[in-house]
Amino acid sequence: MKDDEKQDPLHETVGVNPDSTLFEDLESGILRVTSVGASVEGSIGRLLSAWRHALIGRPIATAQELNQRLSKVQALPILASDNMSSSAYATEQIVRVLAIAGAGALSLTLPITFALVGVLAIVVLSYSQITRAYPAGGGSYAAARENLGVVPGLVAAASVLVDYVLTVAVSVAAGVEALTSVAPQLFGYRVVLAILIITVLVIGNLRGVRESGTLFSAPTYIYVLSLLGLLAYGLYRFMSGTLPTFVPPPGWTPEVTTSLSFLLILRAFSSGAVALTGVEAVADGIRVLKPPETRNANIILFWMAGLFGMLFLGVSFLASHVGLVPDPTEQETLISQLARLLVGGGWFHLLIQVATALILFLAANTAFVGFPRLSSILARDRFFPNQFLLLGDRLALSTGIITVGILAGLFVVMFGGSVAALIPLYTIGVFVAFTLSQAGMVRHWRRVKGKGWHVRMLLNGLGMVVTGFVALEAVTVKFSHGAWIVFILIPLIVLLMLAIRRHYVHLAHELRLRRLPSLERVTQPHMVFVPVEDLNRPVIDALAYALRLSTEVRAVHVTYDVASAERLRKRWEEWTKDIVLIVIEAPYRHWTSALLSYLDSVSKQNPNVLLTVVIPEFIPRHWWEHLLHSQGAMRLKLALLSRQNVVVVDVPYRLKM
Amino acid sequence: MKDDEKQDPLHETVGVNPDSTLFEDLESGILRVTSVGASVEGSIGRLLSAWRHALIGRPIATAQELNQRLSKVQALPILASDNMSSSAYATEQIVRVLAIAGAGALSLTLPITFALVGVLAIVVLSYSQITRAYPAGGGSYAAARENLGVVPGLVAAASVLVDYVLTVAVSVAAGVEALTSVAPQLFGYRVVLAILIITVLVIGNLRGVRESGTLFSAPTYIYVLSLLGLLAYGLYRFMSGTLPTFVPPPGWTPEVTTSLSFLLILRAFSSGAVALTGVEAVADGIRVLKPPETRNANIILFWMAGLFGMLFLGVSFLASHVGLVPDPTEQETLISQLARLLVGGGWFHLLIQVATALILFLAANTAFVGFPRLSSILARDRFFPNQFLLLGDRLALSTGIITVGILAGLFVVMFGGSVAALIPLYTIGVFVAFTLSQAGMVRHWRRVKGKGWHVRMLLNGLGMVVTGFVALEAVTVKFSHGAWIVFILIPLIVLLMLAIRRHYVHLAHELRLRRLPSLERVTQPHMVFVPVEDLNRPVIDALAYALRLSTEVRAVHVTYDVASAERLRKRWEEWTKDIVLIVIEAPYRHWTSALLSYLDSVSKQNPNVLLTVVIPEFIPRHWWEHLLHSQGAMRLKLALLSRQNVVVVDVPYRLKM
């Protein structure tokens, strides 16, 4: 029966010289797909790739990866905008807490700012150690996992991931809030607007980090330069003794509700600790930088901290010296008050306002770099699905980018686009991760020792205590306002990551072959079934293919209507005696169940027989014509995937019309 | 190589005695699936069917179909609620138009009502002819198609389908409006509420017409009985000369804006023509009735028309005689005014109010019978996709039920759940269909002749003129308010139906075999390809299966990383020389494109060689574990469907863990 291949001089007739437009034939015997070959698709793939190209551009070859990396000047605005943006509100956060103890307490603003900049310096220094120790990226996850163990590492990772998602949700919601305060008629559409902006960020980042960098970097530089200009002008006025004094409008005298206590100072300190957010992103995003990556990352870290420190200290210094009192109605920000006092309400004031609004918006973009990079590191370590490692058409980590977009969108929808509702969830994750990474570094110095390790350990210990305190403070204050959600999410994510790793480890173990078997002739008996709807062309093709596989072929006809089945059987018996036709009546109209039941019966009685189901499938020419058929073949194939020892053969019959 | 089956005594070793719990073995050699066998599923199917059973109940055997049919008492509320519900507002529609010509014009209410009931009688009579001529159902589609041609038939069908969808949208939106006028805090959720109610109606109808009938019939009978009671009491008061007179509150005197003209009377007439809606549903739903279906349908038609006529005439009669003037603020309906005047504001007034609200709601349910029935008739005639013919677990026409639900939901969402916005689209379709069916009947009598055909033709001609006039009037008044949408939809649907039929006719032509070929041995040369990711268990299984098929087997490894490919090749060469390993580098990371390009090269050079791709696929035990893998096998299978002459073999490897 099956000896036709013997007579057939197949080796001579079948020659394969891959088409030179689709392949380059490399000397080593490897075929390399050309860009033309890479765009060969199925009919559905063609449709999808046309859309993909229109949205995110033409594919880039893997070898171009290094060319897509960012210089320091390009990377700074992407990796630092989250951190820099906090200079727009950090001073105000401190001032607002102190103000409840009276105007006199405001003199503590500058010392607290100095203390925070000091902590930032410790954190940045230890992150520069982390980037050196883990040049592949991973930040606090890498530091905690290496020095404290897997679970602390995963807690740090989960905390950072949650915070990345919240960074996007909060930043975009805040940006939309700024927009709707100018155009109140858009208020009803704030969720839709936020989703739209997240979509733009997703598409921008799918186009590649290079393009999104170019797209989104200008606002960061404009913000930094205009604010630095304002501060320089203020300093000049201070030096020349012409610094104006802020006169609070009547009724603005802050209501003294409490006396100045150590606790209040601590609270002001932890409110200002938003200054520390965004440091993690540099350590995670290290691989988007041109080599030498670690050196460049550290230069960016120091530039970021330096610029941020200047802005933060400058604003706090001037605000203290002009005697600013925060607007009790919260209609004007402290930065705006300061600018108006120094330069009046003209174009420069407007520039600062617009730049501030834009940088708050773009803080989200940092998370679109950080989340996918950290996810890919977790995927490399098997804690995240494989897909997070795949590079998209533009070498971006598409899965991570789309995931952070979708999750942030969900948060925005669930919280109705309200910044006030989202804020309590925010920044907790980052401080949990900081504490863990500082603790990891303390352990690191104890183990590694080296020059001056006592001082380094002491500094990281101080960092751990301070960031741990901020984390604790944030939790106690915000827990009942929604922060509990984060405390449910983090352990869930950790458990999920452990389950994912368990799956992959088991899988690798189960698939691995210790000894490669020899490819002998297979003698397992073989039975072939062909589901038959009618005697038509696709069915004949499938039966012919089935007869290639085995002499034991059975056609199975499932019917809802016995009369029509009898007609088919009569026609069948006139046609052939070679293949038996089994007729099954399905009174409950479950076509696949009837076939599965039959196959189950067969395999139960013949456990060592290999079963093959040959499915005749006709394929319409246009995808929409699939809608006109009930996809029985597709459903059967899906159902058969769950059966032991059943091979599925799809004999397609393509329609010409 | 492939002669193993020859030696193997397969016919003896493979015995199949279908499991008796899964099958009954019928004497004629047909296996019948038992209810246990019908619930055998794949892993995903099991998940879905658990949900399906919870929502809509256990499957019912096809043979039970007759037992699921409805008696006349059960069917009347389902098929007639759409029509009956219009008695709640038809009189008011007339009165409101007449009132703009002054209180004196209101004396025309009763004559216009009589005229409308007369037209209804003509329509009902001709529908009783239609049900007799087309006992399978189809109403105006069948009448117009048979007597006027395919396109008029499809225009009638499309018109009726659009109107069914709008009946659901308008009725549900009106029900929600009634609800939110009692509970205004729900107003913001009206779209969500409407979707929820549509979902309940969909699920109720998927549970089967019998269950939805039981569920939804009480309100219709309560409405009819309570309103008849009110009218009887009013009539008694009239007879006894104690009928009260309505005294309009100050400021209610209708503002006379126009004089009574023939045009105004016509407009009042066409406003009241809502009385004719819902007749179509009986003709479409004929197959939900117990036999004799036609006789029962006609009895229901006459009962419906009789009851409706009594209610309509009664309300108009009493409203005229007590001198009711419609509430200019539109806060109270005419029925409520009448009830309050006759019996006061007590419990009976409340009962009538609640019953009226409920029947407006349930008018939607009629469309959930009519739409799927008409769709199934269109599917039988090949104008609608096959799936509309399939009976669900509970013998309901699931596809039609879900489709009308989704479409009505879309209309509700698009129009923001506003009744006022939806109303202009409504009833146009029904009068277009009436006009066509009446025209069809005129043609019918001219052709068939028979006893008294002149009179019958004249009556149908009168019906055609009247319903045509109403259709024209509705269009001119409502066109710019949204009715144009209907005039875009109807031709689009007609074109779609013609395209669908064309597809099916071509398909049948292409698949049909005039002469059944003999099943000879196939000698076409055969080449087999196995995509290989690594040398692991699934790949070995696939290679072994491939060697069963042909001696010409090639393994194809697509790589994004040349170094790892070289390692694989080295291992391969140490292992076997029997199967060549082709290595393809994909610099653009398009795995399927690389394979397709290679297969395209092969088939271009060897057009008469049959290509088979044997895909090793490992199947996780739990469906969610699929999320951890990138579904390369699935995507490859989808892409290969578009290739000529390529058979796809899926060799599954099921994980044990």
Short mmCIF file of N, CA and C in Angstrom, two decimals, chain A residues 56-103:
data_model
loop_
_atom_site.label_atom_id
_atom_site.label_comp_id
_atom_site.label_asym_id
_atom_site.label_seq_id
_atom_site.Cartn_x
_atom_site.Cartn_y
_atom_site.Cartn_z
N ILE A 56 3.07 51.33 13.62
CA ILE A 56 4.35 51.43 14.31
C ILE A 56 5.55 51.42 13.38
N GLY A 57 5.32 51.30 12.05
CA GLY A 57 6.44 51.41 11.12
C GLY A 57 6.98 50.07 10.66
N ARG A 58 7.93 50.10 9.73
CA ARG A 58 8.52 48.89 9.16
C ARG A 58 9.41 48.18 10.17
N PRO A 59 9.51 46.85 10.06
CA PRO A 59 10.36 46.09 10.99
C PRO A 59 11.84 46.49 10.88
N ILE A 60 12.55 46.32 11.97
CA ILE A 60 13.99 46.60 12.02
C ILE A 60 14.69 45.28 12.34
N ALA A 61 15.81 45.01 11.66
CA ALA A 61 16.53 43.75 11.87
C ALA A 61 17.20 43.73 13.24
N THR A 62 17.30 42.52 13.81
CA THR A 62 17.88 42.36 15.13
C THR A 62 19.28 42.96 15.21
N ALA A 63 20.04 42.82 14.11
CA ALA A 63 21.42 43.30 14.11
C ALA A 63 21.49 44.81 14.31
N GLN A 64 20.39 45.49 14.06
CA GLN A 64 20.37 46.95 14.21
C GLN A 64 20.17 47.39 15.65
N GLU A 65 20.10 46.40 16.57
CA GLU A 65 19.72 46.71 17.95
C GLU A 65 20.59 47.81 18.54
N LEU A 66 21.91 47.70 18.37
CA LEU A 66 22.81 48.69 18.97
C LEU A 66 22.54 50.10 18.43
N ASN A 67 22.18 50.17 17.13
CA ASN A 67 21.91 51.48 16.52
C ASN A 67 20.65 52.12 17.09
N GLN A 68 19.81 51.28 17.70
CA GLN A 68 18.56 51.81 18.25
C GLN A 68 18.74 52.30 19.68
N ARG A 69 19.92 52.03 20.27
CA ARG A 69 20.14 52.47 21.64
C ARG A 69 20.23 53.99 21.74
N LEU A 70 20.14 54.49 22.95
CA LEU A 70 20.06 55.93 23.15
C LEU A 70 21.37 56.50 23.69
N SER A 71 21.71 57.71 23.21
CA SER A 71 22.82 58.43 23.81
C SER A 71 22.35 58.99 25.15
N LYS A 72 23.27 59.50 25.95
CA LYS A 72 22.90 60.03 27.26
C LYS A 72 21.92 61.19 27.14
N VAL A 73 22.15 62.03 26.13
CA VAL A 73 21.28 63.20 25.97
C VAL A 73 19.85 62.77 25.60
N GLN A 74 19.75 61.69 24.79
CA GLN A 74 18.42 61.20 24.42
C GLN A 74 17.76 60.47 25.59
N ALA A 75 18.59 59.75 26.38
CA ALA A 75 18.01 58.90 27.41
C ALA A 75 17.59 59.67 28.65
N LEU A 76 18.32 60.74 28.95
CA LEU A 76 18.01 61.46 30.19
C LEU A 76 16.52 61.83 30.30
N PRO A 77 15.93 62.47 29.27
CA PRO A 77 14.52 62.85 29.44
C PRO A 77 13.60 61.65 29.59
N ILE A 78 13.93 60.49 28.96
CA ILE A 78 13.05 59.33 29.05
C ILE A 78 13.13 58.71 30.43
N LEU A 79 14.37 58.48 30.89
CA LEU A 79 14.55 57.74 32.14
C LEU A 79 14.34 58.64 33.35
N ALA A 80 14.49 59.96 33.18
CA ALA A 80 14.47 60.83 34.34
C ALA A 80 13.19 61.63 34.50
N SER A 81 12.30 61.58 33.50
CA SER A 81 11.15 62.50 33.58
C SER A 81 10.26 62.18 34.78
N ASP A 82 10.18 60.89 35.18
CA ASP A 82 9.38 60.54 36.35
C ASP A 82 9.95 61.22 37.59
N ASN A 83 11.26 61.11 37.78
CA ASN A 83 11.87 61.74 38.95
C ASN A 83 11.82 63.25 38.87
N MET A 84 12.26 63.82 37.75
CA MET A 84 12.29 65.28 37.59
C MET A 84 10.93 65.91 37.81
N SER A 85 9.90 65.20 37.35
CA SER A 85 8.56 65.80 37.45
C SER A 85 8.18 66.03 38.90
N SER A 86 8.76 65.27 39.85
CA SER A 86 8.36 65.48 41.23
C SER A 86 8.88 66.81 41.78
N SER A 87 9.89 67.42 41.10
CA SER A 87 10.32 68.75 41.55
C SER A 87 9.20 69.77 41.39
N ALA A 88 8.20 69.45 40.60
CA ALA A 88 7.08 70.38 40.39
C ALA A 88 6.17 70.45 41.60
N TYR A 89 6.23 69.44 42.48
CA TYR A 89 5.29 69.48 43.61
C TYR A 89 5.89 69.05 44.94
N ALA A 90 7.21 68.64 44.95
CA ALA A 90 7.79 68.13 46.20
C ALA A 90 7.82 69.20 47.29
N THR A 91 8.31 70.41 46.95
CA THR A 91 8.36 71.48 47.96
C THR A 91 6.96 71.76 48.52
N GLU A 92 5.99 71.81 47.61
CA GLU A 92 4.63 72.12 48.05
C GLU A 92 4.12 71.07 49.04
N GLN A 93 4.47 69.80 48.79
CA GLN A 93 4.05 68.72 49.69
C GLN A 93 4.55 68.98 51.11
N ILE A 94 5.81 69.45 51.21
CA ILE A 94 6.40 69.72 52.53
C ILE A 94 5.71 70.92 53.16
N VAL A 95 5.60 72.00 52.36
CA VAL A 95 5.05 73.26 52.88
C VAL A 95 3.62 73.05 53.40
N ARG A 96 2.84 72.27 52.69
CA ARG A 96 1.44 72.10 53.08
C ARG A 96 1.33 71.41 54.44
N VAL A 97 2.24 70.45 54.71
CA VAL A 97 2.19 69.78 56.02
C VAL A 97 2.62 70.73 57.12
N LEU A 98 3.73 71.45 56.86
CA LEU A 98 4.26 72.35 57.89
C LEU A 98 3.28 73.48 58.21
N ALA A 99 2.57 73.94 57.17
CA ALA A 99 1.70 75.11 57.33
C ALA A 99 0.63 74.89 58.40
N ILE A 100 0.24 73.67 58.66
CA ILE A 100 -0.81 73.46 59.66
C ILE A 100 -0.29 73.74 61.08
N ALA A 101 1.06 73.90 61.20
CA ALA A 101 1.60 74.30 62.51
C ALA A 101 1.93 75.80 62.53
N GLY A 102 1.40 76.54 61.55
CA GLY A 102 1.61 77.99 61.55
C GLY A 102 2.73 78.40 60.62
N ALA A 103 2.73 79.70 60.25
CA ALA A 103 3.68 80.22 59.28
C ALA A 103 5.11 80.06 59.78
#
